[in-house]
């Protein structure tokens, strides 16, 4: 009879795999909380008319972005921007009070490659606050912390709305002349 190799089931191997599974579940739960907090922060009512943004979660299959966010009330076109959300419970750096989140170089280059306004949002899960930083190619290095200069508040939401609207307003509304047009649809 041939020799077969069987995995060794011992307490050490079980605990290692169990710990990895727990870590992944905790990381996934933290990520989901951060995405929910971002949705909540960005859709706060700006006035009695309601929120000025309409976010849509893109799901886990998108490599570099978590949300596409449309501007509400822009007029005859719908400006939008992309967001990658990073969530932490690690707090802030002592020196600069920066949020301790990690963003890999590949992610920064990837999100900046979109031909639309792009941002990284850092979420402090404990304090339930978020901070916004441009990711439009200004920097292509990895980050170990994120600036807290731009909290997601009423003032910065309004500045963001105008920044994104101004970006899209420079493009005249041109209709694509498609090879796939339905000649009976008029």
PDB file of C-alpha atoms in Angstrom:
ATOM      1  CA  UNK A   1       0.000   0.000   0.000  1.00  0.00           C
ATOM      2  CA  UNK A   2       1.225   3.537  -0.824  1.00  0.00           C
ATOM      3  CA  UNK A   3       2.099   6.163   1.699  1.00  0.00           C
ATOM      4  CA  UNK A   4      -0.302   9.067   1.980  1.00  0.00           C
ATOM      5  CA  UNK A   5       0.447  12.422   3.542  1.00  0.00           C
ATOM      6  CA  UNK A   6      -2.265  13.639   5.867  1.00  0.00           C
ATOM      7  CA  UNK A   7      -2.405  17.130   7.330  1.00  0.00           C
ATOM      8  CA  UNK A   8      -1.344  17.216  10.931  1.00  0.00           C
ATOM      9  CA  UNK A   9      -4.250  18.310  13.073  1.00  0.00           C
ATOM     10  CA  UNK A  10      -2.794  19.783  16.171  1.00  0.00           C
ATOM     11  CA  UNK A  11      -3.793  22.619  18.466  1.00  0.00           C
ATOM     12  CA  UNK A  12      -1.077  24.946  17.095  1.00  0.00           C
ATOM     13  CA  UNK A  13      -2.221  24.597  13.470  1.00  0.00           C
ATOM     14  CA  UNK A  14      -5.864  24.911  14.450  1.00  0.00           C
ATOM     15  CA  UNK A  15      -5.253  28.085  16.463  1.00  0.00           C
ATOM     16  CA  UNK A  16      -3.189  29.647  13.659  1.00  0.00           C
ATOM     17  CA  UNK A  17      -5.928  29.038  11.079  1.00  0.00           C
ATOM     18  CA  UNK A  18      -8.623  30.072  13.563  1.00  0.00           C
ATOM     19  CA  UNK A  19      -6.770  33.314  14.344  1.00  0.00           C
ATOM     20  CA  UNK A  20      -6.393  34.097  10.628  1.00  0.00           C
ATOM     21  CA  UNK A  21     -10.107  33.517  10.119  1.00  0.00           C
ATOM     22  CA  UNK A  22     -11.053  35.731  13.063  1.00  0.00           C
ATOM     23  CA  UNK A  23      -8.658  38.454  11.876  1.00  0.00           C
ATOM     24  CA  UNK A  24     -10.202  38.426   8.376  1.00  0.00           C
ATOM     25  CA  UNK A  25     -13.747  38.540   9.787  1.00  0.00           C
ATOM     26  CA  UNK A  26     -12.822  41.441  12.078  1.00  0.00           C
ATOM     27  CA  UNK A  27     -11.107  43.291   9.209  1.00  0.00           C
ATOM     28  CA  UNK A  28     -14.145  42.745   6.962  1.00  0.00           C
ATOM     29  CA  UNK A  29     -16.517  43.938   9.697  1.00  0.00           C
ATOM     30  CA  UNK A  30     -14.377  47.035  10.277  1.00  0.00           C
ATOM     31  CA  UNK A  31     -14.382  47.755   6.535  1.00  0.00           C
ATOM     32  CA  UNK A  32     -18.176  47.421   6.339  1.00  0.00           C
ATOM     33  CA  UNK A  33     -18.592  49.750   9.329  1.00  0.00           C
ATOM     34  CA  UNK A  34     -16.322  52.320   7.682  1.00  0.00           C
ATOM     35  CA  UNK A  35     -18.251  52.153   4.430  1.00  0.00           C
ATOM     36  CA  UNK A  36     -21.523  52.606   6.322  1.00  0.00           C
ATOM     37  CA  UNK A  37     -20.105  55.536   8.287  1.00  0.00           C
ATOM     38  CA  UNK A  38     -18.904  57.184   5.071  1.00  0.00           C
ATOM     39  CA  UNK A  39     -22.382  56.785   3.564  1.00  0.00           C
ATOM     40  CA  UNK A  40     -23.895  58.341   6.679  1.00  0.00           C
ATOM     41  CA  UNK A  41     -21.407  61.252   6.822  1.00  0.00           C
ATOM     42  CA  UNK A  42     -21.589  62.159   3.136  1.00  0.00           C
ATOM     43  CA  UNK A  43     -25.410  62.088   3.076  1.00  0.00           C
ATOM     44  CA  UNK A  44     -26.025  64.336   6.064  1.00  0.00           C
ATOM     45  CA  UNK A  45     -28.711  66.883   5.251  1.00  0.00           C
ATOM     46  CA  UNK A  46     -27.060  70.015   3.922  1.00  0.00           C
ATOM     47  CA  UNK A  47     -30.273  72.017   4.219  1.00  0.00           C
ATOM     48  CA  UNK A  48     -33.989  71.372   4.468  1.00  0.00           C
ATOM     49  CA  UNK A  49     -33.762  70.146   0.872  1.00  0.00           C
ATOM     50  CA  UNK A  50     -31.719  67.143   2.003  1.00  0.00           C
ATOM     51  CA  UNK A  51     -28.294  65.742   1.182  1.00  0.00           C
ATOM     52  CA  UNK A  52     -26.177  67.083  -1.667  1.00  0.00           C
ATOM     53  CA  UNK A  53     -24.577  63.715  -2.474  1.00  0.00           C
ATOM     54  CA  UNK A  54     -25.936  60.350  -3.557  1.00  0.00           C
ATOM     55  CA  UNK A  55     -23.360  57.592  -2.891  1.00  0.00           C
ATOM     56  CA  UNK A  56     -23.547  54.112  -4.390  1.00  0.00           C
ATOM     57  CA  UNK A  57     -21.450  51.312  -2.932  1.00  0.00           C
ATOM     58  CA  UNK A  58     -19.756  49.424  -5.772  1.00  0.00           C
ATOM     59  CA  UNK A  59     -19.075  46.185  -3.952  1.00  0.00           C
ATOM     60  CA  UNK A  60     -15.973  44.220  -3.203  1.00  0.00           C
ATOM     61  CA  UNK A  61     -15.202  43.354  -6.821  1.00  0.00           C
ATOM     62  CA  UNK A  62     -13.889  46.840  -7.603  1.00  0.00           C
ATOM     63  CA  UNK A  63     -10.165  46.869  -6.975  1.00  0.00           C
ATOM     64  CA  UNK A  64      -9.493  50.535  -6.249  1.00  0.00           C
ATOM     65  CA  UNK A  65     -12.777  52.261  -5.480  1.00  0.00           C
ATOM     66  CA  UNK A  66     -15.563  51.575  -3.010  1.00  0.00           C
ATOM     67  CA  UNK A  67     -18.111  54.227  -3.995  1.00  0.00           C
ATOM     68  CA  UNK A  68     -19.254  56.293  -6.906  1.00  0.00           C
ATOM     69  CA  UNK A  69     -20.867  59.445  -5.532  1.00  0.00           C
ATOM     70  CA  UNK A  70     -23.206  61.619  -7.583  1.00  0.00           C
ATOM     71  CA  UNK A  71     -23.838  65.303  -6.910  1.00  0.00           C
ATOM     72  CA  UNK A  72     -27.473  66.198  -6.256  1.00  0.00           C
ATOM     73  CA  UNK A  73     -28.908  69.342  -7.847  1.00  0.00           C
ATOM     74  CA  UNK A  74     -26.166  70.099 -10.357  1.00  0.00           C
ATOM     75  CA  UNK A  75     -28.525  70.769 -13.262  1.00  0.00           C
ATOM     76  CA  UNK A  76     -28.769  69.099 -16.642  1.00  0.00           C
ATOM     77  CA  UNK A  77     -25.875  66.680 -16.079  1.00  0.00           C
ATOM     78  CA  UNK A  78     -24.833  64.443 -13.179  1.00  0.00           C
ATOM     79  CA  UNK A  79     -21.288  65.073 -11.914  1.00  0.00           C
ATOM     80  CA  UNK A  80     -19.696  62.294  -9.871  1.00  0.00           C
ATOM     81  CA  UNK A  81     -16.540  61.252  -8.074  1.00  0.00           C
ATOM     82  CA  UNK A  82     -14.968  58.043  -6.794  1.00  0.00           C
ATOM     83  CA  UNK A  83     -14.004  57.196  -3.206  1.00  0.00           C
ATOM     84  CA  UNK A  84     -11.847  54.561  -1.565  1.00  0.00           C
ATOM     85  CA  UNK A  85     -12.653  54.149   2.142  1.00  0.00           C
ATOM     86  CA  UNK A  86     -10.024  53.120   4.706  1.00  0.00           C
ATOM     87  CA  UNK A  87     -11.162  52.447   8.268  1.00  0.00           C
ATOM     88  CA  UNK A  88      -9.143  52.196  11.458  1.00  0.00           C
ATOM     89  CA  UNK A  89      -9.429  51.802  15.202  1.00  0.00           C
ATOM     90  CA  UNK A  90      -5.722  52.682  15.646  1.00  0.00           C
ATOM     91  CA  UNK A  91      -6.231  56.366  16.417  1.00  0.00           C
ATOM     92  CA  UNK A  92      -3.956  59.233  15.455  1.00  0.00           C
ATOM     93  CA  UNK A  93      -0.231  59.906  15.226  1.00  0.00           C
ATOM     94  CA  UNK A  94       1.135  61.835  18.192  1.00  0.00           C
ATOM     95  CA  UNK A  95       3.148  64.361  16.197  1.00  0.00           C
ATOM     96  CA  UNK A  96       0.764  65.518  13.445  1.00  0.00           C
ATOM     97  CA  UNK A  97      -2.567  64.074  14.644  1.00  0.00           C
ATOM     98  CA  UNK A  98      -2.878  62.125  11.388  1.00  0.00           C
ATOM     99  CA  UNK A  99      -5.292  59.194  11.167  1.00  0.00           C
ATOM    100  CA  UNK A 100      -3.420  55.889  11.247  1.00  0.00           C
ATOM    101  CA  UNK A 101      -4.596  54.138   8.079  1.00  0.00           C
ATOM    102  CA  UNK A 102      -2.522  52.322   5.508  1.00  0.00           C
ATOM    103  CA  UNK A 103      -2.932  52.872   1.783  1.00  0.00           C
ATOM    104  CA  UNK A 104      -0.642  50.907  -0.500  1.00  0.00           C
ATOM    105  CA  UNK A 105       1.164  52.578  -3.408  1.00  0.00           C
ATOM    106  CA  UNK A 106      -0.690  50.336  -5.892  1.00  0.00           C
ATOM    107  CA  UNK A 107      -4.051  51.547  -4.559  1.00  0.00           C
ATOM    108  CA  UNK A 108      -3.022  55.202  -4.751  1.00  0.00           C
ATOM    109  CA  UNK A 109      -1.844  54.838  -8.350  1.00  0.00           C
ATOM    110  CA  UNK A 110      -4.927  52.771  -9.192  1.00  0.00           C
ATOM    111  CA  UNK A 111      -7.492  55.227  -7.841  1.00  0.00           C
ATOM    112  CA  UNK A 112      -5.659  58.166  -9.444  1.00  0.00           C
ATOM    113  CA  UNK A 113      -5.882  56.439 -12.840  1.00  0.00           C
ATOM    114  CA  UNK A 114      -9.629  57.134 -13.061  1.00  0.00           C
ATOM    115  CA  UNK A 115     -10.361  60.096 -15.334  1.00  0.00           C
ATOM    116  CA  UNK A 116     -12.666  61.615 -12.745  1.00  0.00           C
ATOM    117  CA  UNK A 117     -12.223  63.263  -9.329  1.00  0.00           C
ATOM    118  CA  UNK A 118     -11.004  60.651  -6.833  1.00  0.00           C
ATOM    119  CA  UNK A 119     -10.597  60.751  -3.062  1.00  0.00           C
ATOM    120  CA  UNK A 120      -9.443  58.591  -0.194  1.00  0.00           C
ATOM    121  CA  UNK A 121     -11.587  58.775   2.920  1.00  0.00           C
ATOM    122  CA  UNK A 122     -10.164  57.761   6.265  1.00  0.00           C
ATOM    123  CA  UNK A 123     -12.707  56.711   8.865  1.00  0.00           C
ATOM    124  CA  UNK A 124     -12.010  56.717  12.608  1.00  0.00           C
ATOM    125  CA  UNK A 125     -14.323  53.905  13.666  1.00  0.00           C
ATOM    126  CA  UNK A 126     -14.129  54.740  17.376  1.00  0.00           C
ATOM    127  CA  UNK A 127     -15.002  58.444  17.071  1.00  0.00           C
ATOM    128  CA  UNK A 128     -17.196  57.823  13.988  1.00  0.00           C
ATOM    129  CA  UNK A 129     -15.650  60.670  11.989  1.00  0.00           C
ATOM    130  CA  UNK A 130     -14.196  60.749   8.482  1.00  0.00           C
ATOM    131  CA  UNK A 131     -11.514  62.713   6.667  1.00  0.00           C
ATOM    132  CA  UNK A 132     -11.213  63.383   2.957  1.00  0.00           C
ATOM    133  CA  UNK A 133      -7.983  63.594   0.929  1.00  0.00           C
ATOM    134  CA  UNK A 134      -7.581  64.091  -2.817  1.00  0.00           C
ATOM    135  CA  UNK A 135      -6.193  61.111  -4.744  1.00  0.00           C
ATOM    136  CA  UNK A 136      -5.944  62.731  -8.154  1.00  0.00           C
ATOM    137  CA  UNK A 137      -2.297  61.979  -8.842  1.00  0.00           C
ATOM    138  CA  UNK A 138      -0.704  64.539  -6.520  1.00  0.00           C
ATOM    139  CA  UNK A 139       1.242  61.750  -4.843  1.00  0.00           C
ATOM    140  CA  UNK A 140       2.069  58.186  -5.849  1.00  0.00           C
ATOM    141  CA  UNK A 141       3.665  56.961  -2.612  1.00  0.00           C
ATOM    142  CA  UNK A 142       2.050  54.695  -0.060  1.00  0.00           C
ATOM    143  CA  UNK A 143       0.531  56.221   3.067  1.00  0.00           C
ATOM    144  CA  UNK A 144       0.786  55.055   6.646  1.00  0.00           C
ATOM    145  CA  UNK A 145      -1.419  57.897   7.909  1.00  0.00           C
ATOM    146  CA  UNK A 146      -3.944  60.336   6.468  1.00  0.00           C
ATOM    147  CA  UNK A 147      -4.326  64.080   6.977  1.00  0.00           C
ATOM    148  CA  UNK A 148      -7.131  65.172   9.281  1.00  0.00           C
ATOM    149  CA  UNK A 149      -7.241  68.675   7.768  1.00  0.00           C
ATOM    150  CA  UNK A 150     -10.444  67.966   5.865  1.00  0.00           C
ATOM    151  CA  UNK A 151     -13.103  66.371   8.081  1.00  0.00           C
ATOM    152  CA  UNK A 152     -16.337  65.382   6.378  1.00  0.00           C
ATOM    153  CA  UNK A 153     -18.494  68.214   7.695  1.00  0.00           C
ATOM    154  CA  UNK A 154     -20.965  70.689   6.209  1.00  0.00           C
ATOM    155  CA  UNK A 155     -18.305  73.180   5.105  1.00  0.00           C
ATOM    156  CA  UNK A 156     -16.094  70.566   3.413  1.00  0.00           C
ATOM    157  CA  UNK A 157     -19.064  68.791   1.814  1.00  0.00           C
ATOM    158  CA  UNK A 158     -19.997  72.102   0.189  1.00  0.00           C
ATOM    159  CA  UNK A 159     -16.404  72.709  -0.973  1.00  0.00           C
ATOM    160  CA  UNK A 160     -16.292  69.145  -2.347  1.00  0.00           C
ATOM    161  CA  UNK A 161     -19.600  69.621  -4.189  1.00  0.00           C
ATOM    162  CA  UNK A 162     -18.278  72.762  -5.911  1.00  0.00           C
ATOM    163  CA  UNK A 163     -14.877  71.199  -6.669  1.00  0.00           C
ATOM    164  CA  UNK A 164     -16.455  68.203  -8.409  1.00  0.00           C
ATOM    165  CA  UNK A 165     -19.114  70.287 -10.166  1.00  0.00           C
ATOM    166  CA  UNK A 166     -16.435  72.685 -11.460  1.00  0.00           C
ATOM    167  CA  UNK A 167     -14.391  69.752 -12.752  1.00  0.00           C
ATOM    168  CA  UNK A 168     -17.288  68.376 -14.806  1.00  0.00           C
ATOM    169  CA  UNK A 169     -18.629  71.756 -15.960  1.00  0.00           C
ATOM    170  CA  UNK A 170     -15.539  72.277 -18.143  1.00  0.00           C
ATOM    171  CA  UNK A 171     -16.715  69.499 -20.443  1.00  0.00           C
ATOM    172  CA  UNK A 172     -19.341  70.557 -22.932  1.00  0.00           C
ATOM    173  CA  UNK A 173     -22.188  68.153 -23.250  1.00  0.00           C
ATOM    174  CA  UNK A 174     -21.282  66.206 -26.372  1.00  0.00           C
ATOM    175  CA  UNK A 175     -23.289  63.227 -27.436  1.00  0.00           C
ATOM    176  CA  UNK A 176     -21.362  60.177 -28.481  1.00  0.00           C
ATOM    177  CA  UNK A 177     -21.852  59.206 -32.101  1.00  0.00           C
ATOM    178  CA  UNK A 178     -22.123  55.480 -31.543  1.00  0.00           C
ATOM    179  CA  UNK A 179     -21.906  52.607 -33.993  1.00  0.00           C
ATOM    180  CA  UNK A 180     -24.647  50.939 -31.941  1.00  0.00           C
ATOM    181  CA  UNK A 181     -27.431  53.493 -32.342  1.00  0.00           C
ATOM    182  CA  UNK A 182     -30.992  52.289 -32.908  1.00  0.00           C
ATOM    183  CA  UNK A 183     -32.280  54.153 -35.956  1.00  0.00           C
ATOM    184  CA  UNK A 184     -35.916  53.556 -34.930  1.00  0.00           C
ATOM    185  CA  UNK A 185     -35.406  55.024 -31.472  1.00  0.00           C
ATOM    186  CA  UNK A 186     -35.971  58.736 -31.831  1.00  0.00           C
TER     187      UNK A 186
END
